[in-house]
JSON list of C-alpha atoms in Angstrom, two decimals:
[
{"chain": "A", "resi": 148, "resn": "UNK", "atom": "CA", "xyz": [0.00, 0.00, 0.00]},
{"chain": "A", "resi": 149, "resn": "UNK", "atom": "CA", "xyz": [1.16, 3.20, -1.13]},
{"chain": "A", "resi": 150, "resn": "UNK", "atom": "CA", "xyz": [1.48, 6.01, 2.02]},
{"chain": "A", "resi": 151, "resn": "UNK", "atom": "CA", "xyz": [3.46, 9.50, 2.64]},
{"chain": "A", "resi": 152, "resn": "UNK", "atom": "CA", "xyz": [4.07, 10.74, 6.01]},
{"chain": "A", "resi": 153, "resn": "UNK", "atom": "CA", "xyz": [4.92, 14.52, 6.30]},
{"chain": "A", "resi": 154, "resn": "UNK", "atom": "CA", "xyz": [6.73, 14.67, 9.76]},
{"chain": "A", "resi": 155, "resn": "UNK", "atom": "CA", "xyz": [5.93, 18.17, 10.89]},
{"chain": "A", "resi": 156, "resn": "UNK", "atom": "CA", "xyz": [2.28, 19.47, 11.52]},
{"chain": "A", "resi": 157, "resn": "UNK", "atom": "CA", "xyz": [3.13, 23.08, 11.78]},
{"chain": "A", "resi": 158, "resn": "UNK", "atom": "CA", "xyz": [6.41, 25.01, 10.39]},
{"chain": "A", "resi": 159, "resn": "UNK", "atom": "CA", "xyz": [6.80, 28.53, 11.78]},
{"chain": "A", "resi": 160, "resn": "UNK", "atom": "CA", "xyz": [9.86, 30.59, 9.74]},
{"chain": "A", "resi": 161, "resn": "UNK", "atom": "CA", "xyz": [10.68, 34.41, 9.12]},
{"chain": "A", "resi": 162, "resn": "UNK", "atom": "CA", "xyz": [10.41, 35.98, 6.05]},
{"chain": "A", "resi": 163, "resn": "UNK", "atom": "CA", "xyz": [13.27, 35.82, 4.23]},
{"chain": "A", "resi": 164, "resn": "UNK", "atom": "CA", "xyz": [14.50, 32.87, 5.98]},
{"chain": "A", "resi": 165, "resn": "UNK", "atom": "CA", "xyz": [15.00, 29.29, 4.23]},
{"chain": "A", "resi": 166, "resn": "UNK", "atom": "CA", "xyz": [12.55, 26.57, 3.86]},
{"chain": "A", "resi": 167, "resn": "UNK", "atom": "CA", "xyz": [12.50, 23.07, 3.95]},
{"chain": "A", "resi": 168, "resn": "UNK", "atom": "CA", "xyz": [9.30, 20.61, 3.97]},
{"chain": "A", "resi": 169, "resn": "UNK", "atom": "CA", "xyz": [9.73, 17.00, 4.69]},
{"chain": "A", "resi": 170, "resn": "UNK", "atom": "CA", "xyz": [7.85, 14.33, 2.53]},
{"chain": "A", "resi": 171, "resn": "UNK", "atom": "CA", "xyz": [8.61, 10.54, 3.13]},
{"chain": "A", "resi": 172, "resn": "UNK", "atom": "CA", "xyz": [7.04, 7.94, 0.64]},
{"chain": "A", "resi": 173, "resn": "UNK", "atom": "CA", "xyz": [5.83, 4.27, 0.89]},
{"chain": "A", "resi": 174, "resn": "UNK", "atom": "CA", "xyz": [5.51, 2.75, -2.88]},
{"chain": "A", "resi": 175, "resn": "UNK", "atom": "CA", "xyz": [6.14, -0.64, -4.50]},
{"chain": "A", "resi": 176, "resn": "UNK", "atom": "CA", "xyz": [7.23, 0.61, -7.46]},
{"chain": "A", "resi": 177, "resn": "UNK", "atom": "CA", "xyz": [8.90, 3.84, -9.02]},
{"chain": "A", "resi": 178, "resn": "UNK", "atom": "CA", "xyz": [6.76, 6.59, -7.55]},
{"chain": "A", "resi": 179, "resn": "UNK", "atom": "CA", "xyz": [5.36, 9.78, -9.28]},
{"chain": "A", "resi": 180, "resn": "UNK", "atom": "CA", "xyz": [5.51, 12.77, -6.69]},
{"chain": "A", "resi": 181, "resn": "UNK", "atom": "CA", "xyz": [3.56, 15.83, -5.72]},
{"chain": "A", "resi": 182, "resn": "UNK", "atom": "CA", "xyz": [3.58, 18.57, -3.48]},
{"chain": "A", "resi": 183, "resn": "UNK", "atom": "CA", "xyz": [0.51, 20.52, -3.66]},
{"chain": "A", "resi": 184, "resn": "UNK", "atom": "CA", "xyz": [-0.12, 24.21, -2.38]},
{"chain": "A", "resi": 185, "resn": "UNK", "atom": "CA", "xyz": [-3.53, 24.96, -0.23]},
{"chain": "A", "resi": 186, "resn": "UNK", "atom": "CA", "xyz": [-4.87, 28.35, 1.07]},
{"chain": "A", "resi": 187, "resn": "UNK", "atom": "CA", "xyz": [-7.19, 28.82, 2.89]},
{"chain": "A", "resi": 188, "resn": "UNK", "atom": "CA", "xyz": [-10.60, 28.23, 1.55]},
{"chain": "A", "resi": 189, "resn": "UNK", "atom": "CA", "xyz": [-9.11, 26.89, -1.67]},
{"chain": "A", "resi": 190, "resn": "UNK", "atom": "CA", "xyz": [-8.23, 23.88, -3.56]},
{"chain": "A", "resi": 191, "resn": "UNK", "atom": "CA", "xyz": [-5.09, 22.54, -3.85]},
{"chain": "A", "resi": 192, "resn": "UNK", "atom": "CA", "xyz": [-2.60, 23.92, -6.55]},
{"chain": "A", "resi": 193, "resn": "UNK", "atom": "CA", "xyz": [0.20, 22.00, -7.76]},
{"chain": "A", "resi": 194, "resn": "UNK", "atom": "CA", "xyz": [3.91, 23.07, -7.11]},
{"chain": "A", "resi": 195, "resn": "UNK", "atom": "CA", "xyz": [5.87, 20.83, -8.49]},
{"chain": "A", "resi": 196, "resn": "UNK", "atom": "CA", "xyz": [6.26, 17.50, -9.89]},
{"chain": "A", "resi": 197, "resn": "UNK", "atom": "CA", "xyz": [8.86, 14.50, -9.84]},
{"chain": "A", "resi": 198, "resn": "UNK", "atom": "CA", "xyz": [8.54, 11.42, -12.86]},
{"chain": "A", "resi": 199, "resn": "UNK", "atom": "CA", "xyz": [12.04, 10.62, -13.68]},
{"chain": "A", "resi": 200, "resn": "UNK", "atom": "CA", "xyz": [15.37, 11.80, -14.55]},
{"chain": "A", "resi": 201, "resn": "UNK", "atom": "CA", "xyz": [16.28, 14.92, -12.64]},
{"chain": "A", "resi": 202, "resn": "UNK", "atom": "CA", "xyz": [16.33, 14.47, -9.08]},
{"chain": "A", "resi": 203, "resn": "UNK", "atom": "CA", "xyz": [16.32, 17.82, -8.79]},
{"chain": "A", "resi": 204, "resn": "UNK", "atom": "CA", "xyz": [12.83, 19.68, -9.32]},
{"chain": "A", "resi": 205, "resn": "UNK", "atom": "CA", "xyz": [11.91, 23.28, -9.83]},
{"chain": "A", "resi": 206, "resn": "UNK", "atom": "CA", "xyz": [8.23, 24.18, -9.62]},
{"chain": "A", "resi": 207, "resn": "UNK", "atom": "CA", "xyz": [6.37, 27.82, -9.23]},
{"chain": "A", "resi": 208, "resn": "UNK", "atom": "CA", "xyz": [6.66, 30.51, -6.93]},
{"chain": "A", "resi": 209, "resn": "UNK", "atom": "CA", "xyz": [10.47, 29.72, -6.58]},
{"chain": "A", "resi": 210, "resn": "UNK", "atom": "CA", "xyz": [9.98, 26.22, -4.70]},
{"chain": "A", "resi": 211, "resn": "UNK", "atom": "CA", "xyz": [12.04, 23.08, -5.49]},
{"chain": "A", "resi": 212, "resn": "UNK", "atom": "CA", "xyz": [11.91, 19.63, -4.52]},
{"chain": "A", "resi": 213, "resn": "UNK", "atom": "CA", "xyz": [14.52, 16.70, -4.31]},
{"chain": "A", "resi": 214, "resn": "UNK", "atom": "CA", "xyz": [13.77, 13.12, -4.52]},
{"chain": "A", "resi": 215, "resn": "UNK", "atom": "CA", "xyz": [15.65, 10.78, -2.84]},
{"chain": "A", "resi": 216, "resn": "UNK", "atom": "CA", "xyz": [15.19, 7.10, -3.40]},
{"chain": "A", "resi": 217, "resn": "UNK", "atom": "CA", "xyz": [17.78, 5.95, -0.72]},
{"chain": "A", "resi": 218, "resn": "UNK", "atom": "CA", "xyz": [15.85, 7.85, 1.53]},
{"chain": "A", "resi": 219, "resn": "UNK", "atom": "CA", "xyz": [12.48, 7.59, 0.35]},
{"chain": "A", "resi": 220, "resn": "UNK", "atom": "CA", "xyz": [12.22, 11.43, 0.75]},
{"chain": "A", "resi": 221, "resn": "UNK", "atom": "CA", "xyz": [10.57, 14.36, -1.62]},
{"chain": "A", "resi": 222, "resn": "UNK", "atom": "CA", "xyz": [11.54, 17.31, 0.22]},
{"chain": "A", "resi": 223, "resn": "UNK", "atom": "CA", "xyz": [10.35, 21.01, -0.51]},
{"chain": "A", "resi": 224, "resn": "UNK", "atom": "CA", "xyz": [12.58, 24.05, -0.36]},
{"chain": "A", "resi": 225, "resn": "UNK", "atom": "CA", "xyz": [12.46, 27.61, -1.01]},
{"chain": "A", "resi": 226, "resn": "UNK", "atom": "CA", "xyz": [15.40, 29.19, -0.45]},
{"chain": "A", "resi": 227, "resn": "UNK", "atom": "CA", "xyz": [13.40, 32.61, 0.78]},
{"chain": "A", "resi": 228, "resn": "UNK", "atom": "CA", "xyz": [10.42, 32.49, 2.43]},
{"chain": "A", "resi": 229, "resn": "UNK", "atom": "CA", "xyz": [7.74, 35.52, 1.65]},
{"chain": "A", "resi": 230, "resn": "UNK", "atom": "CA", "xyz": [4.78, 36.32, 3.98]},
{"chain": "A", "resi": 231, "resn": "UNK", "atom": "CA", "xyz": [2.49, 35.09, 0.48]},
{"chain": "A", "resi": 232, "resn": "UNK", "atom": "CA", "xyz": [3.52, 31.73, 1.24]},
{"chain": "A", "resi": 233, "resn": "UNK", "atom": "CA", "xyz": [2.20, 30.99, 4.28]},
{"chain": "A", "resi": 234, "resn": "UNK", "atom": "CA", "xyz": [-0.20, 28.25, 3.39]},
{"chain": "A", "resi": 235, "resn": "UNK", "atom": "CA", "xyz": [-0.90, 25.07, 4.36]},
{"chain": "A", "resi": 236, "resn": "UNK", "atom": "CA", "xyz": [1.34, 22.39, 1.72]},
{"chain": "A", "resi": 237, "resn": "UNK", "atom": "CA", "xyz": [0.50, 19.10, 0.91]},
{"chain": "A", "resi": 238, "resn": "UNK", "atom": "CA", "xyz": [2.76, 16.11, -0.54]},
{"chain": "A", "resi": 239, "resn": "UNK", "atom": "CA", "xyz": [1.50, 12.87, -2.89]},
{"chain": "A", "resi": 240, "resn": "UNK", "atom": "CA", "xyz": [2.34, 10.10, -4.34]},
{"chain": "A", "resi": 241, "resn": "UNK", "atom": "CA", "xyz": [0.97, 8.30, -6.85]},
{"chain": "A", "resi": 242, "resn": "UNK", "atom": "CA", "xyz": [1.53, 5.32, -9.59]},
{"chain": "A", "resi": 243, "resn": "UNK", "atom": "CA", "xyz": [0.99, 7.94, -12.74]},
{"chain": "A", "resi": 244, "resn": "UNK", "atom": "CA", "xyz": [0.72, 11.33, -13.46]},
{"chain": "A", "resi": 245, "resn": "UNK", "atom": "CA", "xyz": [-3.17, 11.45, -13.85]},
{"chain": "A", "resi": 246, "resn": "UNK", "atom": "CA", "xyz": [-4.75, 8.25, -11.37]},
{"chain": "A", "resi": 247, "resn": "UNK", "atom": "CA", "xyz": [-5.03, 7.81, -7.70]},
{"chain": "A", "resi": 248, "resn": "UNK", "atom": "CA", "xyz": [-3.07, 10.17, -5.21]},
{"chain": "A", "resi": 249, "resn": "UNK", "atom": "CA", "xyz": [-2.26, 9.44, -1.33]},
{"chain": "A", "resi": 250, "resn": "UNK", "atom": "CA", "xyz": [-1.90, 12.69, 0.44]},
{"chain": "A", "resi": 251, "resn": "UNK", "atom": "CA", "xyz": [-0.23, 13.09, 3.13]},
{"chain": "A", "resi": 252, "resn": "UNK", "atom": "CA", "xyz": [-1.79, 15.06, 6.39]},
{"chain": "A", "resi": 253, "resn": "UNK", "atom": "CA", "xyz": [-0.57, 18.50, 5.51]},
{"chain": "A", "resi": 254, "resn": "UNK", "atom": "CA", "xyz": [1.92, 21.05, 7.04]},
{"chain": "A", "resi": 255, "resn": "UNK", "atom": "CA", "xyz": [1.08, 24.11, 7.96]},
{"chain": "A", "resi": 256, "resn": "UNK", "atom": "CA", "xyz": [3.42, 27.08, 7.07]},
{"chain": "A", "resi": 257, "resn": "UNK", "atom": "CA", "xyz": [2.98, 30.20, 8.94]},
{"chain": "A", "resi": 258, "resn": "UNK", "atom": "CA", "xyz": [5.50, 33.37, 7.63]},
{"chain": "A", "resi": 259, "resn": "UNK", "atom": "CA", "xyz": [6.54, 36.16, 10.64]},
{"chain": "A", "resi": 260, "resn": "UNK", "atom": "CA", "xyz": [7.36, 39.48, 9.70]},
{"chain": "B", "resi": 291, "resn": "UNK", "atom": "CA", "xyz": [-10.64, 27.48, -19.38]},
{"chain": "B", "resi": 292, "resn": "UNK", "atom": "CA", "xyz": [-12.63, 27.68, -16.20]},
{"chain": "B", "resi": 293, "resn": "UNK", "atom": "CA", "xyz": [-11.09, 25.20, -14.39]},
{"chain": "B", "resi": 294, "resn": "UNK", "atom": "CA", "xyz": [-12.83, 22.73, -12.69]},
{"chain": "B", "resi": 295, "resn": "UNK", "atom": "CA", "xyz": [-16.37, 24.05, -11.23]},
{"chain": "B", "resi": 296, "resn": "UNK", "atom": "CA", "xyz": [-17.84, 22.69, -8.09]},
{"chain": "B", "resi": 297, "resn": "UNK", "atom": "CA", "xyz": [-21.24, 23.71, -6.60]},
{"chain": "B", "resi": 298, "resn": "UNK", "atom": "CA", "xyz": [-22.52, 24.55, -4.86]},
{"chain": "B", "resi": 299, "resn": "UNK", "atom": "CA", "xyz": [-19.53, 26.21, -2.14]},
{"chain": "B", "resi": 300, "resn": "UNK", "atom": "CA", "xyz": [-20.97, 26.05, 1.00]},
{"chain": "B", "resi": 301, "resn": "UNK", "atom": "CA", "xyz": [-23.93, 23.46, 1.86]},
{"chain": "B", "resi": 302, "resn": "UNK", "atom": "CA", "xyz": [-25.71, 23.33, 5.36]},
{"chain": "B", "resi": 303, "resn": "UNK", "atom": "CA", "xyz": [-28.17, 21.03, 5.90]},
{"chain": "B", "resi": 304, "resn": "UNK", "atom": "CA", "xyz": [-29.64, 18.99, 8.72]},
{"chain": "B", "resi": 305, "resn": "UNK", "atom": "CA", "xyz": [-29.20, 15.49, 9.54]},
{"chain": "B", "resi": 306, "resn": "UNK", "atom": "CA", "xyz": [-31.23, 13.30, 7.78]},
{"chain": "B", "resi": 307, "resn": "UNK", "atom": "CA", "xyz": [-31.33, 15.04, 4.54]},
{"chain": "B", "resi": 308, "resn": "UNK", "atom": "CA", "xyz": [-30.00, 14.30, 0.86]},
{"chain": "B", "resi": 309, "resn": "UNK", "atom": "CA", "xyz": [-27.31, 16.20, 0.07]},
{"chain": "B", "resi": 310, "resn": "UNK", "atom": "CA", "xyz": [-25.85, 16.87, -3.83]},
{"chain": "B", "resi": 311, "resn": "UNK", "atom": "CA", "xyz": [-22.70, 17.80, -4.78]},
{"chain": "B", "resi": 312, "resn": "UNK", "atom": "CA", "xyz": [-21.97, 18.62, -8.61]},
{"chain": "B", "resi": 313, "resn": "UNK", "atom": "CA", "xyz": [-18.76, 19.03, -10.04]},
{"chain": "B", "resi": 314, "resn": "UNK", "atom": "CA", "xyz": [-17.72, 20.00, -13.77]},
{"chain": "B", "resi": 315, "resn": "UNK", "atom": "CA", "xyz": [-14.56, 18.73, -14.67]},
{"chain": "B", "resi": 316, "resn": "UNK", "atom": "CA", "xyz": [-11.98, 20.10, -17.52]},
{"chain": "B", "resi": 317, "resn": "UNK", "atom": "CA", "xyz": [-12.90, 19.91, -20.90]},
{"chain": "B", "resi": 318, "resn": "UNK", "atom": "CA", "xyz": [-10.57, 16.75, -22.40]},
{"chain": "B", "resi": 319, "resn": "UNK", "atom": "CA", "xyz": [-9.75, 15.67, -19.10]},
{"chain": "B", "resi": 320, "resn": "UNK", "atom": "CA", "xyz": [-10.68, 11.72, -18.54]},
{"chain": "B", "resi": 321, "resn": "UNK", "atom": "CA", "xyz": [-10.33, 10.84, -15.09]},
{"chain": "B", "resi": 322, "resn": "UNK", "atom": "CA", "xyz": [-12.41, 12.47, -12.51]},
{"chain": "B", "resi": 323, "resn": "UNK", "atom": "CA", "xyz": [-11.91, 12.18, -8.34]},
{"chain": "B", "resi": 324, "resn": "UNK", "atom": "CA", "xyz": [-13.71, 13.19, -5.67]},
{"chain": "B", "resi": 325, "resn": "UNK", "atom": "CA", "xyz": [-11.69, 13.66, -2.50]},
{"chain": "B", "resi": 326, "resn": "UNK", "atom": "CA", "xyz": [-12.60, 14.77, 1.05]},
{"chain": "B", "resi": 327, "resn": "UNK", "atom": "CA", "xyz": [-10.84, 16.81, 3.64]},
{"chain": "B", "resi": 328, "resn": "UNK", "atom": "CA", "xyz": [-11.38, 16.87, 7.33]},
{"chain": "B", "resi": 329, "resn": "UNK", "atom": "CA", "xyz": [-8.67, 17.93, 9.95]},
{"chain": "B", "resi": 330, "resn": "UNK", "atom": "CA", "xyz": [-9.16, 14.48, 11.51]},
{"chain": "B", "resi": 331, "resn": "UNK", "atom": "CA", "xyz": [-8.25, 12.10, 8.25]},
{"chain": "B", "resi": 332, "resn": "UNK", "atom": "CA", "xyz": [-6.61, 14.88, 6.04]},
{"chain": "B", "resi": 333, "resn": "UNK", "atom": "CA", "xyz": [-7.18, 14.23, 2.26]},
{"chain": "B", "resi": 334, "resn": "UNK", "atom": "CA", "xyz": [-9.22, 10.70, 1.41]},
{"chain": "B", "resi": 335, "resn": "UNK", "atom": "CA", "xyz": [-9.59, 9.44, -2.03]},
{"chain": "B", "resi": 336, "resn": "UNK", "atom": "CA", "xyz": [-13.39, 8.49, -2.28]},
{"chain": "B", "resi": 337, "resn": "UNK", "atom": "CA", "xyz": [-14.47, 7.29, -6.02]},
{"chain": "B", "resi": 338, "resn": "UNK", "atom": "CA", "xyz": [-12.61, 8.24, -9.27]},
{"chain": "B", "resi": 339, "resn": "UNK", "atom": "CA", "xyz": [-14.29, 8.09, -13.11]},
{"chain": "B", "resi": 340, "resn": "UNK", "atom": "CA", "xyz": [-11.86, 7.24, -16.22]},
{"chain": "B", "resi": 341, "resn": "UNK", "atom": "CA", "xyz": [-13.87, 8.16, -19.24]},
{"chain": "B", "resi": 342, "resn": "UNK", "atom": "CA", "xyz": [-17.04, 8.43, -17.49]},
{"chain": "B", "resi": 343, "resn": "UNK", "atom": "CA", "xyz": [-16.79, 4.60, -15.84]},
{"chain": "B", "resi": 344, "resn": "UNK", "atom": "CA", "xyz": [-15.76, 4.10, -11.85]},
{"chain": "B", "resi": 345, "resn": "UNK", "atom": "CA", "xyz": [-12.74, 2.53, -11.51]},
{"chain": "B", "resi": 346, "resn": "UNK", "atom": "CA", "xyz": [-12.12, 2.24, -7.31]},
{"chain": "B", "resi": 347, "resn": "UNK", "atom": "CA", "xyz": [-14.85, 3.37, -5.29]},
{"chain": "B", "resi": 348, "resn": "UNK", "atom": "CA", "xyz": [-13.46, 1.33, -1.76]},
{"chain": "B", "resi": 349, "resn": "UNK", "atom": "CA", "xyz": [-13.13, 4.62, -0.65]},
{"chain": "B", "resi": 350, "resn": "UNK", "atom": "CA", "xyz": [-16.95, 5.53, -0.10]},
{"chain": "B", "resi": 351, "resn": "UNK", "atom": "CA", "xyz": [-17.62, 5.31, 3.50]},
{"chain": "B", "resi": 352, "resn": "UNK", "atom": "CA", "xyz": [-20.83, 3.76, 3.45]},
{"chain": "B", "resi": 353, "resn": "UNK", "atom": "CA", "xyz": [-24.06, 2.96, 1.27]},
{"chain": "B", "resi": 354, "resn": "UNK", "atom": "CA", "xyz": [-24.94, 6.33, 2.07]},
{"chain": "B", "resi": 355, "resn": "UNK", "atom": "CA", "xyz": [-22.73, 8.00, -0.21]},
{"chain": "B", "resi": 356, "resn": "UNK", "atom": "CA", "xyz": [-23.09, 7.03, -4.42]},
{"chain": "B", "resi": 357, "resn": "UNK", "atom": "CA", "xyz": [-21.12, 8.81, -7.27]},
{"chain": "B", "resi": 358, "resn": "UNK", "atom": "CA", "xyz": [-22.14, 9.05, -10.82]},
{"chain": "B", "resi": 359, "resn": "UNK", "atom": "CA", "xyz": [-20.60, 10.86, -13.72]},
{"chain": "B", "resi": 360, "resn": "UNK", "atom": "CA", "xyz": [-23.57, 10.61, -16.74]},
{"chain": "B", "resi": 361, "resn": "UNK", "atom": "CA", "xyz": [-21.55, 11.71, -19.02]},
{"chain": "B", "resi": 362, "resn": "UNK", "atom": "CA", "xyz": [-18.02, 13.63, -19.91]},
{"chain": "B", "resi": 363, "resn": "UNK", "atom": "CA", "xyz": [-18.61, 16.94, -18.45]},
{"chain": "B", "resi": 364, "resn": "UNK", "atom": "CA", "xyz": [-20.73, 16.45, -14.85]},
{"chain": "B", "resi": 365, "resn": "UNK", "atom": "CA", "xyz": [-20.41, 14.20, -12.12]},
{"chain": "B", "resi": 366, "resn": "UNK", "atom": "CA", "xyz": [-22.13, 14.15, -8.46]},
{"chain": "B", "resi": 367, "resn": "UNK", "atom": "CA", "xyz": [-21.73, 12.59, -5.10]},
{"chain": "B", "resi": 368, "resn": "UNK", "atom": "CA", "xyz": [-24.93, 12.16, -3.49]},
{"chain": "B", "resi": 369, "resn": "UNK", "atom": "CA", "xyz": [-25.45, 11.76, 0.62]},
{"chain": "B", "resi": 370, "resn": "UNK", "atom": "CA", "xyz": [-28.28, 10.14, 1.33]},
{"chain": "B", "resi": 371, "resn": "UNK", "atom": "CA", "xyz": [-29.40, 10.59, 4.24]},
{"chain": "B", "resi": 372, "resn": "UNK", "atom": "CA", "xyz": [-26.69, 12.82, 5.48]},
{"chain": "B", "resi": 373, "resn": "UNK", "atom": "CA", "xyz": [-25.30, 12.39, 8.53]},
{"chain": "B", "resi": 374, "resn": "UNK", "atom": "CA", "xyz": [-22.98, 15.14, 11.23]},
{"chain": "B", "resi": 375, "resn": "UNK", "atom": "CA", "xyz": [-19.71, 13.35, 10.61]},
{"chain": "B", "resi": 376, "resn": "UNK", "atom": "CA", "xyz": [-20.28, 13.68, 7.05]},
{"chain": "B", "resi": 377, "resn": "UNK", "atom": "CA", "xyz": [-19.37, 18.01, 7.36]},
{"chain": "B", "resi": 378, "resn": "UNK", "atom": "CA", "xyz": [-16.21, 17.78, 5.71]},
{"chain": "B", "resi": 379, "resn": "UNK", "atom": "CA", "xyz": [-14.80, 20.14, 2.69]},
{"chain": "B", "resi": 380, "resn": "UNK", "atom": "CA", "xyz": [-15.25, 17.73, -0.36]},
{"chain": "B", "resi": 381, "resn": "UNK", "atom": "CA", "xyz": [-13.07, 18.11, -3.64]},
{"chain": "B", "resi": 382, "resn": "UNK", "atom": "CA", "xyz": [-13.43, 17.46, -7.23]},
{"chain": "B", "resi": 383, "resn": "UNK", "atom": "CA", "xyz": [-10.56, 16.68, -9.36]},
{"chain": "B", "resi": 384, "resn": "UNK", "atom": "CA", "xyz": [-9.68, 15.96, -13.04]},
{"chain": "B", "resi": 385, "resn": "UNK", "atom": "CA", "xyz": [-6.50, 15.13, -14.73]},
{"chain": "B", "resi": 386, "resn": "UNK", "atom": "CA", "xyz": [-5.35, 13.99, -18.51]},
{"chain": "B", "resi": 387, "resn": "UNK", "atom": "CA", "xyz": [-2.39, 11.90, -18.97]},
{"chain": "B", "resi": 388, "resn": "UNK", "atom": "CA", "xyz": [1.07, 13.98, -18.26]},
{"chain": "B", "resi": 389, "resn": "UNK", "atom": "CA", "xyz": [-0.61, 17.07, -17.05]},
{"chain": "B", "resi": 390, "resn": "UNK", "atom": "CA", "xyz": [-1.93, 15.95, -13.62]},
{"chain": "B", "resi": 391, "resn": "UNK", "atom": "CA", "xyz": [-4.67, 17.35, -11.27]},
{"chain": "B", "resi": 392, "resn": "UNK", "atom": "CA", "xyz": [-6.30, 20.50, -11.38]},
{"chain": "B", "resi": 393, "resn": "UNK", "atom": "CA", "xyz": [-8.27, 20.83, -8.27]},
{"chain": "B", "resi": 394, "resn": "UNK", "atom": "CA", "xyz": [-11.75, 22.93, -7.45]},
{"chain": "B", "resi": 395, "resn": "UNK", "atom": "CA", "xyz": [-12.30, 25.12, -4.88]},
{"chain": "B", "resi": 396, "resn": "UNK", "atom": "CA", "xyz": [-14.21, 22.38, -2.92]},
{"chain": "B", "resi": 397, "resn": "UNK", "atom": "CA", "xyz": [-17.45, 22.31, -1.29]},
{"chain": "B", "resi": 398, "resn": "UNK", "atom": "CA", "xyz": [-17.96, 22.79, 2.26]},
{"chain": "B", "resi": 399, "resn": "UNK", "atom": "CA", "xyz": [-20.80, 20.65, 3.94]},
{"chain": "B", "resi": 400, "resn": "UNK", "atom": "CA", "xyz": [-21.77, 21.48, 7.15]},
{"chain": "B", "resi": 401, "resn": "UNK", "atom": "CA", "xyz": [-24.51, 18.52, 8.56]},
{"chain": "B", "resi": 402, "resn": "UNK", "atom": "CA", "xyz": [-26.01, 19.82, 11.80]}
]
């Protein structure tokens, strides 16, 4: 069974300060890998995206991502936080690019002056 | 494009009652989800459509909930009857081969 586990619940950073989000993944196979962007009282938008090659993934709003296989990790970083991206973030992982997703619970980014 | 619609946003309703949810997924896009989010089980796959047909549904909690998708461009998840654990924020989702999800804005169902 396929499962992600994002360690922390809440993330508190300054602005202007670095970022990074931890995603660890449970899959049988070679995983396809989301984080996903939530504000509040909207859907989720998609940051970035991880298939093959590159290990190394850029995505909008100046965020990247690095998958790890040894580790089983798809962690998010921005190397300067802005207020704009406090937000709660979301990481997936799935068998394709278009089926089923497993989420996992969320962490919750909150940006101090 | 518009995205993908859901309607209607917010949705009170007492216990008991049927509750509708519509959802109008991208033009082109063949796979359709329906997802709900509640702080105490974060984001749960319920049913998904490819090209109109259900392919998993074992995540409907109960005979109380049914999902149909008629045809290409509408789909609904029906409560029936609905129930307080049910208020949740529920989410519509298509996708088409290499470009992924795009996400609505969700519907928030309030059961009291």
């Amino acid at each position: 069974a396929q499962s992600v586990t994002q360690p922390d619940i809440h993330i508190t950073v300054s602005e202007g300060a670095s970022l990074e989000l931890r995603c660890n993944y449970s899959y049988g196979a070679t995983p396809y890998l989301f984080w996903y962007v939530q504000s509040p009282g909207q859907g989720l938008q998609l940051l970035l995206k991880y298939f093959s090659g590159d290990t190394l993934v850029q995505g909008i709003k100046g965020f990247e991502a690095e998958f790890k296989r040894s580790q089983s990790s798809f962690n998010l970083r921005k190397p300067s936080v802005h207020w704009s991206d406090a937000a709660e973030y979301f990481c997936a992982v799935g068998g394709t690019s278009y089926g089923k997703l497993t989420f996992g619970q969320g962490t919750i980014l909150t940006v101090h002056p | 494009d518009a995205g993908v619609i859901q309607s209607p946003r917010h949705e009170v309703t007492e216990m008991g009652q049927e509750v509708t949810l519509r959802c109008k997924p991208i033009s082109g896009h063949d796979y359709l989800f329906w997802y709900r989010q509640t702080m105490m089980r974060g984001l749960e796959l319920l049913i998904y459509f490819n090209n109109n047909v259900p392919i998993d549904d074992s995540g409907m909690p109960e005979d109380r909930f049914s999902a149909k998708m008629p045809n290409a461009s509408f789909s609904t998840l029906k409560i029936q009857p609905s129930e307080p654990r049910d208020s949740a924020v529920y989410f519509c989702a298509s996708s088409f081969e290499t470009y992924g999800y795009t996400f609505g804005s969700g519907t928030r169902l309030t059961v009291v």
